[in-house]
Short mmCIF file of C-alpha atoms in Angstrom, two decimals:
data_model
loop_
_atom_site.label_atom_id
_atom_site.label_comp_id
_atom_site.label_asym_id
_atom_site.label_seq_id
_atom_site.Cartn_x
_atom_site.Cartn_y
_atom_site.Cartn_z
CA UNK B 33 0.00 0.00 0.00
CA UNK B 34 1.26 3.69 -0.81
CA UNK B 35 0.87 6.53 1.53
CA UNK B 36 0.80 10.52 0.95
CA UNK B 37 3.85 10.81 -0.81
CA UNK B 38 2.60 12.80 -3.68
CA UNK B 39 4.43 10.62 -5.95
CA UNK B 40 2.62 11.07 -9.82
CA UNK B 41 2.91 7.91 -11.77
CA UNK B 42 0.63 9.26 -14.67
CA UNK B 43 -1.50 6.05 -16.32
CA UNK B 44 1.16 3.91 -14.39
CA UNK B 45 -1.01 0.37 -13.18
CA UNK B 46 -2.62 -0.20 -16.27
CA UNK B 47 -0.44 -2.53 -17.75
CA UNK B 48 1.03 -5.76 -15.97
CA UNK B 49 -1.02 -5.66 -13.04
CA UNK B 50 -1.05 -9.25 -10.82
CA UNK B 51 -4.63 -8.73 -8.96
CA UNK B 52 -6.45 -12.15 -10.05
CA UNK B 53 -9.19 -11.90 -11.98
CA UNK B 54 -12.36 -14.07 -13.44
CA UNK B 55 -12.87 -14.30 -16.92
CA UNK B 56 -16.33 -12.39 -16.31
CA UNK B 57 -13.85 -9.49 -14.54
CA UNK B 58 -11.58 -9.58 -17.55
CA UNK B 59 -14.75 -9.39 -20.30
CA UNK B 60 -16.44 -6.83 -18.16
CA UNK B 61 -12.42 -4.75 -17.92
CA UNK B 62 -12.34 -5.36 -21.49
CA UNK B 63 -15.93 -3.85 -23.09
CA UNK B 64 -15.43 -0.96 -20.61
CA UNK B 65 -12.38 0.14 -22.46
CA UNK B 66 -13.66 -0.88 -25.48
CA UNK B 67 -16.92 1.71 -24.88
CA UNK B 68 -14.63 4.38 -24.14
CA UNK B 69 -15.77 6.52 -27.31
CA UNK B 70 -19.15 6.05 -26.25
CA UNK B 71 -18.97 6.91 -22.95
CA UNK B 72 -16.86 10.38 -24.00
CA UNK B 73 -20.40 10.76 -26.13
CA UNK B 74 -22.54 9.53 -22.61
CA UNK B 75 -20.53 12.58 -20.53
CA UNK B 76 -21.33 15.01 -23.49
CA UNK B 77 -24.75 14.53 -23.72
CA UNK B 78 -25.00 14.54 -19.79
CA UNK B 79 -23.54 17.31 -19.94
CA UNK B 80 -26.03 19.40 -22.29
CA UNK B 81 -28.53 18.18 -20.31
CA UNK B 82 -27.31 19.54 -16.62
CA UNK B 83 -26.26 16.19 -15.35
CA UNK B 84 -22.71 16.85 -15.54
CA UNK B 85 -20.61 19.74 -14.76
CA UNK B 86 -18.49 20.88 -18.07
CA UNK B 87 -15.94 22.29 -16.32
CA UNK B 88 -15.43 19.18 -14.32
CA UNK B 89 -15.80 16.07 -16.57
CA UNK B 90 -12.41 15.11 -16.27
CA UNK B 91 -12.41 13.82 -13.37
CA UNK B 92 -15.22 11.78 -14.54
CA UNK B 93 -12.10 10.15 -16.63
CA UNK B 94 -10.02 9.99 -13.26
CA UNK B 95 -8.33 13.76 -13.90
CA UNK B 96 -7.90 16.32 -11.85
CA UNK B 97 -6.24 14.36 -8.21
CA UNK B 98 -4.66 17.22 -5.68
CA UNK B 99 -3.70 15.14 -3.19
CA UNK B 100 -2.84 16.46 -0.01
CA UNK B 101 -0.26 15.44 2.44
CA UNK B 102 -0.70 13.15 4.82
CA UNK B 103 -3.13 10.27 5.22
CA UNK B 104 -5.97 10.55 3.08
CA UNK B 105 -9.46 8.17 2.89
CA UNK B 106 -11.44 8.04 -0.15
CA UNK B 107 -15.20 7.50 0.46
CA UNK B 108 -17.23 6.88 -1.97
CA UNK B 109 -21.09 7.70 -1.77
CA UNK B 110 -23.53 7.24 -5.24
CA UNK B 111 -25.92 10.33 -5.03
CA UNK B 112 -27.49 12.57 -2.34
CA UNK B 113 -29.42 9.70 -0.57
CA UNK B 114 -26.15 8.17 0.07
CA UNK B 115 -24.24 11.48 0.56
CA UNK B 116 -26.70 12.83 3.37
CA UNK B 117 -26.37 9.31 4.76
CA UNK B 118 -22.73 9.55 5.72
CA UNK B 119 -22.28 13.26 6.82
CA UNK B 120 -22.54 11.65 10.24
CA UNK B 121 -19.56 9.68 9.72
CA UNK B 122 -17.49 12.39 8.46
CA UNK B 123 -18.44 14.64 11.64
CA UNK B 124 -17.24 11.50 14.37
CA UNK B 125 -14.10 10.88 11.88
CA UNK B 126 -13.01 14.19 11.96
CA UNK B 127 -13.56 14.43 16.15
CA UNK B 128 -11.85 10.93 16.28
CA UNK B 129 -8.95 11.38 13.44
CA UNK B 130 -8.10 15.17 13.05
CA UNK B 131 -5.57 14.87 10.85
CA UNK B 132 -6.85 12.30 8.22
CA UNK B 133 -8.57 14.05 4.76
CA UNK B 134 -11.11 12.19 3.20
CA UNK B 135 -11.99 12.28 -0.68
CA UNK B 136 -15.25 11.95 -0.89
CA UNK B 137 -17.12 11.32 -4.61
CA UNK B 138 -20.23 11.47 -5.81
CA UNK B 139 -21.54 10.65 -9.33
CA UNK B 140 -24.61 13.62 -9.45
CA UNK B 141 -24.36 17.20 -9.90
CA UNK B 142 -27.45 17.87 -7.22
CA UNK B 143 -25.16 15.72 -4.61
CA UNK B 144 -21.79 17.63 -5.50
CA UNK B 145 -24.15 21.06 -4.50
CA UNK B 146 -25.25 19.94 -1.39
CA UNK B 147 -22.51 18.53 -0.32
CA UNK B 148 -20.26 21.84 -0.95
CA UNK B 149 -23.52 23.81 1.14
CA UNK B 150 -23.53 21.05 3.83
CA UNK B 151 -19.79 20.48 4.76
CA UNK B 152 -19.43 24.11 4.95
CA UNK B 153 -22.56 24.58 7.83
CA UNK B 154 -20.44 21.73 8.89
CA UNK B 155 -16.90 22.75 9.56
CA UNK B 156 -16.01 20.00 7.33
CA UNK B 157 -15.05 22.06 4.19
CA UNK B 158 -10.84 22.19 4.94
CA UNK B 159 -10.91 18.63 5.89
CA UNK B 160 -13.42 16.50 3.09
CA UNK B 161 -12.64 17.11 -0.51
CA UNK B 162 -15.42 16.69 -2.72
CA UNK B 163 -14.80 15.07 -6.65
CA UNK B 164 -16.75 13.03 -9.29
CA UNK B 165 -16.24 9.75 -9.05
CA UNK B 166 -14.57 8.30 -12.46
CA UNK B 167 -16.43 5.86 -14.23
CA UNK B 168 -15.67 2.02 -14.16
CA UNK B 169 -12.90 2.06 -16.97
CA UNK B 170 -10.03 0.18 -16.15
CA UNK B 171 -7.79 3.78 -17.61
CA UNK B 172 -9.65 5.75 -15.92
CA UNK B 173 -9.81 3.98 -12.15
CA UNK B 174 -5.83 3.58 -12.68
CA UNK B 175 -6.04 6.92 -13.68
CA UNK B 176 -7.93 8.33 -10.12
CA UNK B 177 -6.06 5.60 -7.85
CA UNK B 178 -2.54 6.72 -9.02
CA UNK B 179 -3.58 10.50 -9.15
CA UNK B 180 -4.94 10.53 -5.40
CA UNK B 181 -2.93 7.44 -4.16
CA UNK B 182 -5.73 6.93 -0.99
CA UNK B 183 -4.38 4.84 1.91
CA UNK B 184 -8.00 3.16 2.23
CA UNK B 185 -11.16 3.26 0.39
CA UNK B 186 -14.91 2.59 1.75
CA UNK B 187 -18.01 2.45 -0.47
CA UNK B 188 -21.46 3.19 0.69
CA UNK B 189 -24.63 0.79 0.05
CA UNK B 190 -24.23 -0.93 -3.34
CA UNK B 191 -21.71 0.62 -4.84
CA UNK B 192 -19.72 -2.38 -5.89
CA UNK B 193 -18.18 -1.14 -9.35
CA UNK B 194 -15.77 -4.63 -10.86
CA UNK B 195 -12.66 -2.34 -12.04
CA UNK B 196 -12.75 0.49 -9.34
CA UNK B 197 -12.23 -2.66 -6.67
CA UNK B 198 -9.65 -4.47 -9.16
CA UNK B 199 -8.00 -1.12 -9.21
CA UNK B 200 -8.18 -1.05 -5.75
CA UNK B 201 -7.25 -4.52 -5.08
CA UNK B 202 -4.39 -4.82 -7.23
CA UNK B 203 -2.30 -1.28 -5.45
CA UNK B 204 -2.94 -3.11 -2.38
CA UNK B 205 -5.36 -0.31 -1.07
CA UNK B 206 -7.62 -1.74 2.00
CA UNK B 207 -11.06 -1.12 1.24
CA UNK B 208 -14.77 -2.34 2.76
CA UNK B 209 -18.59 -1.51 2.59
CA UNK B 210 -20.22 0.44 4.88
CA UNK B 211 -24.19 0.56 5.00
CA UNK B 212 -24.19 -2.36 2.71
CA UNK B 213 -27.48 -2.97 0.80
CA UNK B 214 -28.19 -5.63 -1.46
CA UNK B 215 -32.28 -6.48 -2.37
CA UNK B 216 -33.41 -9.66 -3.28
CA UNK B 217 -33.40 -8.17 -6.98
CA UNK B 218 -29.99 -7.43 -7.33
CA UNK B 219 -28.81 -10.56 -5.13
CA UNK B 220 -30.42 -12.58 -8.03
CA UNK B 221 -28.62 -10.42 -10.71
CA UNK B 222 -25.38 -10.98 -9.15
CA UNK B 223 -25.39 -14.45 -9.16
CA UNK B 224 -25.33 -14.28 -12.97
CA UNK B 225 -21.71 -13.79 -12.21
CA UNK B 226 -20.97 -15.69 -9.45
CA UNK B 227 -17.32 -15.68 -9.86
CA UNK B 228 -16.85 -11.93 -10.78
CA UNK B 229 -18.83 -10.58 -7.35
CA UNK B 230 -17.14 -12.98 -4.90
CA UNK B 231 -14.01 -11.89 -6.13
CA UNK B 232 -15.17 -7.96 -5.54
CA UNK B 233 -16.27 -8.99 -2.53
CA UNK B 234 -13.80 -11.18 -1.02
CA UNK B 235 -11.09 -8.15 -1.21
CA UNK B 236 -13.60 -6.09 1.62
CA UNK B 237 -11.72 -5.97 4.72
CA UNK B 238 -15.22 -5.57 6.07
CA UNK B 239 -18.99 -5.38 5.02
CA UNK B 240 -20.70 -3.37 7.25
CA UNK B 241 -24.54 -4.20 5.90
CA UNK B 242 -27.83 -2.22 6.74
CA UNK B 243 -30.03 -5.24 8.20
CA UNK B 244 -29.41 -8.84 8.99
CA UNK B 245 -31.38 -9.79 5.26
CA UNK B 246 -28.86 -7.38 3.86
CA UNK B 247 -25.99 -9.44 5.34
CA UNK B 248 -27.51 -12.81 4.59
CA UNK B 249 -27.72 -11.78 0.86
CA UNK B 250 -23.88 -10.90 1.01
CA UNK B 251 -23.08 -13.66 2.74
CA UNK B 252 -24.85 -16.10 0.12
CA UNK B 253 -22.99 -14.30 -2.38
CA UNK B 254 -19.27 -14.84 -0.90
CA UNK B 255 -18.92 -11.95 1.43
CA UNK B 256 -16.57 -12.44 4.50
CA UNK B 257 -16.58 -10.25 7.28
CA UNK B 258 -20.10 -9.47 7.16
CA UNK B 259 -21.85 -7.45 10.31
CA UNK B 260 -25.49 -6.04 10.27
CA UNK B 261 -24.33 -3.38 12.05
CA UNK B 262 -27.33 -1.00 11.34
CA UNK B 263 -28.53 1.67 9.05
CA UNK B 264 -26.39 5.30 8.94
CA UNK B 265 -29.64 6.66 7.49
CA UNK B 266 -31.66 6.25 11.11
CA UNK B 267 -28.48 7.72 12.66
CA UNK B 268 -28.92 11.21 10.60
CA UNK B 269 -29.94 14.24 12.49
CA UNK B 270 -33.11 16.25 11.11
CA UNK B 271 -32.54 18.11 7.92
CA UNK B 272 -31.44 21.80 8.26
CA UNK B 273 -33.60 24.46 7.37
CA UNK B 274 -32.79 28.10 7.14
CA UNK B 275 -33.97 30.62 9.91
CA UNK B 276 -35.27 33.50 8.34
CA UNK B 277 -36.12 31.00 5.49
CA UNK B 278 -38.54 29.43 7.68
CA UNK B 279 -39.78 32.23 9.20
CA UNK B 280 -40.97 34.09 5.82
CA UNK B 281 -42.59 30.90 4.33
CA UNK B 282 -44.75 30.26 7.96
CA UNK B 283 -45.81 33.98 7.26
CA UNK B 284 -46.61 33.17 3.61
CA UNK B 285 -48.60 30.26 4.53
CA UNK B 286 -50.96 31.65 6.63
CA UNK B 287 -53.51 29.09 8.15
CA UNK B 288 -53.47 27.17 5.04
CA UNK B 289 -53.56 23.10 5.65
CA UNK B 290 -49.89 21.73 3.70
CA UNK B 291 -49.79 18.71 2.07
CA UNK B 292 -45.70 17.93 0.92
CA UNK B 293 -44.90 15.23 -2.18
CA UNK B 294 -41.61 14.98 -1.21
CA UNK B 295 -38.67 13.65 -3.69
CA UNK B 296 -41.49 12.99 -6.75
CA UNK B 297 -40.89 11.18 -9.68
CA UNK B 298 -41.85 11.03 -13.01
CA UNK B 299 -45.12 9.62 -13.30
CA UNK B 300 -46.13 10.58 -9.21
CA UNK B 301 -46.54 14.14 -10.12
CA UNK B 302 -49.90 13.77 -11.81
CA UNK B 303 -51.22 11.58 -8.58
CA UNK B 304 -50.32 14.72 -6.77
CA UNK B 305 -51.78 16.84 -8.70
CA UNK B 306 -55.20 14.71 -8.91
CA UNK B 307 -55.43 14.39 -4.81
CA UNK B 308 -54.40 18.86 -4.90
CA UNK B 309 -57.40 19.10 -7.11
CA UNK B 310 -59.74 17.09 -5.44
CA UNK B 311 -59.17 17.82 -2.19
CA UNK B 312 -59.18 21.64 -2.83
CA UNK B 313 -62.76 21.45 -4.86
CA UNK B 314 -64.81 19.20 -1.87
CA UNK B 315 -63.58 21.76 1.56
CA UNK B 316 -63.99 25.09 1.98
CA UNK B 317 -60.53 25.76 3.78
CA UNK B 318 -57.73 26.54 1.72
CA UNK B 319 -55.04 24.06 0.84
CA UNK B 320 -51.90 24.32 -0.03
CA UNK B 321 -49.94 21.23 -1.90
CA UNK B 322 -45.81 21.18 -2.25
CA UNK B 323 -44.17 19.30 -4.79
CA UNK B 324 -40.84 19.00 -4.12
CA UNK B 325 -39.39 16.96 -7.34
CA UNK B 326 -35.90 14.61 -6.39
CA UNK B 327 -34.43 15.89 -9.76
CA UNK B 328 -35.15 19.71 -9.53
CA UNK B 329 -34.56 20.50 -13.37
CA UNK B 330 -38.05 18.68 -13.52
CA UNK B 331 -39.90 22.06 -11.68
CA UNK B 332 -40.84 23.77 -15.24
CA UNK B 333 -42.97 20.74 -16.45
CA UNK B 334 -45.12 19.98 -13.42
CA UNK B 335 -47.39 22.30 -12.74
CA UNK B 336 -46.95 24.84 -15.92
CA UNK B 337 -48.26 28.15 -14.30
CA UNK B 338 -47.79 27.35 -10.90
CA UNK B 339 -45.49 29.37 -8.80
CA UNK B 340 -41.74 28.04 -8.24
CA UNK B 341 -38.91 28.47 -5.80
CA UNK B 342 -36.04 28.40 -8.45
CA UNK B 343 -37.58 31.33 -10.22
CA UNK B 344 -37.87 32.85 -6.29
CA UNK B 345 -41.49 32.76 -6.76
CA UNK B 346 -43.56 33.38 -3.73
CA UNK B 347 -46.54 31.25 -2.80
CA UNK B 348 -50.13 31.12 -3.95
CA UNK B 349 -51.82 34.36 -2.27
CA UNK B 350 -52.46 34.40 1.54
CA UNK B 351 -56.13 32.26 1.46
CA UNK B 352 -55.81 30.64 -1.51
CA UNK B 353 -55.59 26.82 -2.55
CA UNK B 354 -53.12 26.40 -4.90
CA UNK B 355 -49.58 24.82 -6.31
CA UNK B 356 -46.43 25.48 -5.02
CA UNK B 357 -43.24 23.70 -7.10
CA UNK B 358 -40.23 23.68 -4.90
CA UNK B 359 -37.39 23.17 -7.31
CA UNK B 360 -34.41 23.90 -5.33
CA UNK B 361 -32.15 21.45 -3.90
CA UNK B 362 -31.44 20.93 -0.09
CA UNK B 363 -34.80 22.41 0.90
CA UNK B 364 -36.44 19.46 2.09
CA UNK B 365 -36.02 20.04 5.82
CA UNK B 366 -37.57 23.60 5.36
CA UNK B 367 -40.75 22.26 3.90
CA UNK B 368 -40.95 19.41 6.33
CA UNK B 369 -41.23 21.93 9.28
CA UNK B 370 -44.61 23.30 7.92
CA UNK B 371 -46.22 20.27 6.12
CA UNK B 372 -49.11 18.72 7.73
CA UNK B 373 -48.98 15.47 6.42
CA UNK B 374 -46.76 14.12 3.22
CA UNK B 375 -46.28 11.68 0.51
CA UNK B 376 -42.55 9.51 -0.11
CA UNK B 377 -41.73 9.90 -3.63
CA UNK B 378 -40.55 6.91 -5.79
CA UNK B 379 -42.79 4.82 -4.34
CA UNK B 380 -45.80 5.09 -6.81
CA UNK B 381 -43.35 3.52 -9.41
CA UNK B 382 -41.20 0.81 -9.54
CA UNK B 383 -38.25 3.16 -8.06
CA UNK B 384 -37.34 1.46 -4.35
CA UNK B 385 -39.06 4.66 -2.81
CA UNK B 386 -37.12 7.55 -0.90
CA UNK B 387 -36.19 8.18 2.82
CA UNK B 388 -39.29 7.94 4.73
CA UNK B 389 -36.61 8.78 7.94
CA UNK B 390 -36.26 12.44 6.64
CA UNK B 391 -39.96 12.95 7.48
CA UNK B 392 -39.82 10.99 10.53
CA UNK B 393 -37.26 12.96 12.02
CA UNK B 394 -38.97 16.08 11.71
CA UNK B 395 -41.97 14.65 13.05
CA UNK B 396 -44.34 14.81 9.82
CA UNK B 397 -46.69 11.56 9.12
CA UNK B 398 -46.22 10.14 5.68
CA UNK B 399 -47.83 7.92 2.92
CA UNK B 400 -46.31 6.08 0.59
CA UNK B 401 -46.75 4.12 -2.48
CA UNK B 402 -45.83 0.03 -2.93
CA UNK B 403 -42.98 0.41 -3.88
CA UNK B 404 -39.95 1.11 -1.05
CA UNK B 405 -38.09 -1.87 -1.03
CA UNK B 406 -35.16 0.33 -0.86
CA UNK B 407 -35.76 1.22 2.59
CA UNK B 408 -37.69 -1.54 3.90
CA UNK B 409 -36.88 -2.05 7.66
CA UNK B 410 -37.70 2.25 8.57
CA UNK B 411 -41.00 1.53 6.57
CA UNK B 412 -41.67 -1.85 8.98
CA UNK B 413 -40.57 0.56 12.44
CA UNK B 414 -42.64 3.13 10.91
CA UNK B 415 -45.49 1.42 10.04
CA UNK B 416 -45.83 0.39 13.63
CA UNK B 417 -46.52 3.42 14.84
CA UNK B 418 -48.88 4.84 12.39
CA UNK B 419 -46.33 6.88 11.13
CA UNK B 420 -46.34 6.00 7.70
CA UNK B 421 -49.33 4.40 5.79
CA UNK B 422 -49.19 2.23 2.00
CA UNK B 423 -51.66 3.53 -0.39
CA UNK B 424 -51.69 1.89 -3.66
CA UNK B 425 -53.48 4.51 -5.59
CA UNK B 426 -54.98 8.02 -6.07
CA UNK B 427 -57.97 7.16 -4.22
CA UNK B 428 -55.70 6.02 -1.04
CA UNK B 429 -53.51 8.84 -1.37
CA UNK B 430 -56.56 11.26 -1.13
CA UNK B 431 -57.70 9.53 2.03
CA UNK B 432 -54.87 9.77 3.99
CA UNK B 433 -53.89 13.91 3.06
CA UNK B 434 -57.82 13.89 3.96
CA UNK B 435 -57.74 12.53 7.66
CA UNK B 436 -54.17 14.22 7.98
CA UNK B 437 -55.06 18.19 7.32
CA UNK B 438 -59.29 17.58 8.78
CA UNK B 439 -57.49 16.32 11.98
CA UNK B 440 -54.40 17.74 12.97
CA UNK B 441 -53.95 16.36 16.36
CA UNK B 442 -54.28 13.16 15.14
CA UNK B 443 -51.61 14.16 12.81
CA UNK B 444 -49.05 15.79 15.18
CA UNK B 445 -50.05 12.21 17.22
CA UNK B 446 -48.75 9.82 13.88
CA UNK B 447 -45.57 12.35 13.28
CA UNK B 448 -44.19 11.85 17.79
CA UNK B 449 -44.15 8.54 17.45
CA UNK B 450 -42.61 8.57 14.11
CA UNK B 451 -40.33 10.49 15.12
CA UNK B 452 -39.68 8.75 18.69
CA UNK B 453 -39.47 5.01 16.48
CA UNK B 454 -36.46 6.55 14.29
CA UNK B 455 -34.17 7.58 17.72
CA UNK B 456 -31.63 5.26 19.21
CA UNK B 457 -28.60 5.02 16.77
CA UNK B 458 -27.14 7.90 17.73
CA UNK B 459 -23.50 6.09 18.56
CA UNK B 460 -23.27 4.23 14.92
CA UNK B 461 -21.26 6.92 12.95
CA UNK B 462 -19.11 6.46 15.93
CA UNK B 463 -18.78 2.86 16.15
CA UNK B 464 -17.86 3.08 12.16
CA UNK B 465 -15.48 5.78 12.33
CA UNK B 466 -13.05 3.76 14.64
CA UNK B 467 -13.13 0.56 12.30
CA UNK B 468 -12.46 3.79 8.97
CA UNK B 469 -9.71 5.31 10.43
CA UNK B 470 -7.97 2.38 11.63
CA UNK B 471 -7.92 0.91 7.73
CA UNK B 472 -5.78 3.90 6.92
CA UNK B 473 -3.22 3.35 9.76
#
């Protein structure tokens, strides 16, 4: 293993390298540089889209390393979900291990934004560097790994990319899993390959997995080292929300009942919009629904006319039922302060839902659709409590934001316990930062 020498070996590692690998690893190394051209094209048209920063898309090829001196951890965390998720961990690594940087990477622009807002509030900004993570090219992993040279590497959930762990593997950098999530689905889909995911996951110093099904399905799959140690997302504290932010929009709001669809999808929004429109014609108070899309460059084509918070559009007048399309990113906690009652996005469609803990936290009761596989044990503790209720449809949906804004003391009842169910985990990012720092020693 290297340490923070700040030796630059260019490409050096992508020739002659002695990790063992299955013939599945070696066909999978082989189309990925093979597709290079075509993924140069992918990037581009990300790009022109708003999915990828332009200035940055090297380091979607494994550019750009700055390493600093010392030791250095790379953590690597898919999108904002994930992101949010270990914030935790970075606070109780940096109280534990001062001196140690971390890299962490994402692979969205909405994550790289909130990340840069959230380490500041943080403190975090001198000691966590934020990059794009490169994609799984064989060049391009040698590429980041002999750019950065990190002294240990930890993914988060199911980020289990074949040549980012060969890469890994074969410079002899310790790396492991932390929050480790694997559905039944994807368990299945691995086993296509049995050979080229025990090898990926044999090289883990440690899998740190979400639930004791999670580590069973790792297990089954060749994992050693395998804990259920818990899930970081039940260990997050509430999401922020700006002051005088919060203050203006309680004084915009009025009296007005809110109903939140929270991290919406396509093909959720119209639901929405059906339960707004019913549920504003049948009662004479006024009602006021938030859509709050998970990929904000959505806001234009919701609710055409309807006011929006990227444009720093105000809400529908003072007494007034109406639309309200919050398009901005790392709002969420601001909206879940004043909502009555809400609805978990991606869980209408076949998506694996969104993080039902978010709302628990801050004490707001919840619906969601069938579909939240994703985040199935806070839905069970949830569910318990009355916290959160399945509808399957528009009708079910309509029922629930019904009870929730005719009664609210049955609502502020459903969103304690909720938010009592979710406490208790408080010492995980702790428990996980000793085992991180102590791979980079």
């Amino acid at each position: 293993m290297w340490s923070g020498s700040g030796r630059d070996d260019g490409d050096a590692g992508t020739r002659g390298e002695t990790v063992m690998r299955s013939l599945a690893g070696w066909l999978y190394a082989g189309a990925a540089s093979v597709a290079i051209p075509l993924l140069n094209r992918h990037l581009a048209r990300r790009a022109r889209q708003g999915k990828e920063q332009v200035a940055r898309l090297p380091e979607r090829r494994g550019l750009g390393a700055d390493r600093p001196m010392g030791r250095l951890l790379w953590l690597h965390a898919a999108s904002i979900g994930e992101s949010v998720s270990v914030l935790p961990l970075l606070a109780a690594l940096h109280r534990l291990d001062p001196a140690l940087h971390v890299l962490l990477t994402t692979g969205t622009v909405t994550s790289a934004v909130l990340m840069e807002t959230r380490l500041a509030e943080m403190g975090l900004a001198a000691a966590v560097t934020h990059r794009f993570v490169p994609l799984d090219v064989p060049l391009w992993a040698a590429r980041f790994l002999n750019g950065w040279k990190p002294d240990a590497a930890v993914f988060v959930e199911s980020e289990l990319w074949p040549n980012l762990l060969a890469a890994c593997r074969s410079r002899g950098v310790p790396h492991a899993l932390l929050n480790g999530r694997l559905s039944a689905r994807s368990a299945r889909s691995w086993r296509i390959f049995p050979a080229l995911v025990r090898e990926m996951l044999a090289g883990m110093q440690f899998i740190m997995a979400r639930s004791g099904e999670d580590a069973a399905r790792f297990r089954s799959l060749g994992g050693m080292k395998v804990q259920a140690a818990g899930d970081l997302k039940f260990a997050a504290p509430p999401l922020p929300a700006d002051p005088a932010a919060l203050r203006l929009l309680q004084a915009q709001i009025g009296g007005r009942a809110i109903f939140l669809a929270a991290s919406t999808h396509p093909g959720e929004d119209q639901t929405v919009l059906a339960v707004h429109a019913r549920l504003a014609g049948e009662s004479a108070a006024p009602l006021l629904t938030v859509i709050v899309p998970r990929h904000p460059e959505r806001g234009a084509m919701i609710a055409p006319g309807s006011p929006r918070r990227s444009l720093q559009q105000a809400l529908p007048p003072a007494g007034e039922s109406g639309i309200y399309v919050a398009d901005t990113i790392g709002e969420l906690g601001l909206f879940y302060r004043v909502a009555d009652c809400a609805f978990i996005g991606g869980s209408l469609i076949p998506h694996g839902g969104q993080n039902p803990l978010e709302a628990a936290r801050l004490a707001c009761p919840c619906a969601a659709g069938p579909h939240m596989e994703n985040f199935a044990d806070a839905v069970e503790a949830l569910e318990a409590v009355g916290g959160l209720i399945r509808v399957d449809h528009e009708a079910g949906l309509t029922d629930f934001v019904r009870h929730m804004v005719n009664d609210p003391d049955e609502a502020a009842a459903r969103g304690q316990r909720a938010c009592a169910a979710v406490q208790g985990w408080d010492d995980l990012p702790q428990r996980l930062a000793v085992m991180v720092s102590e791979m980079t020693k």
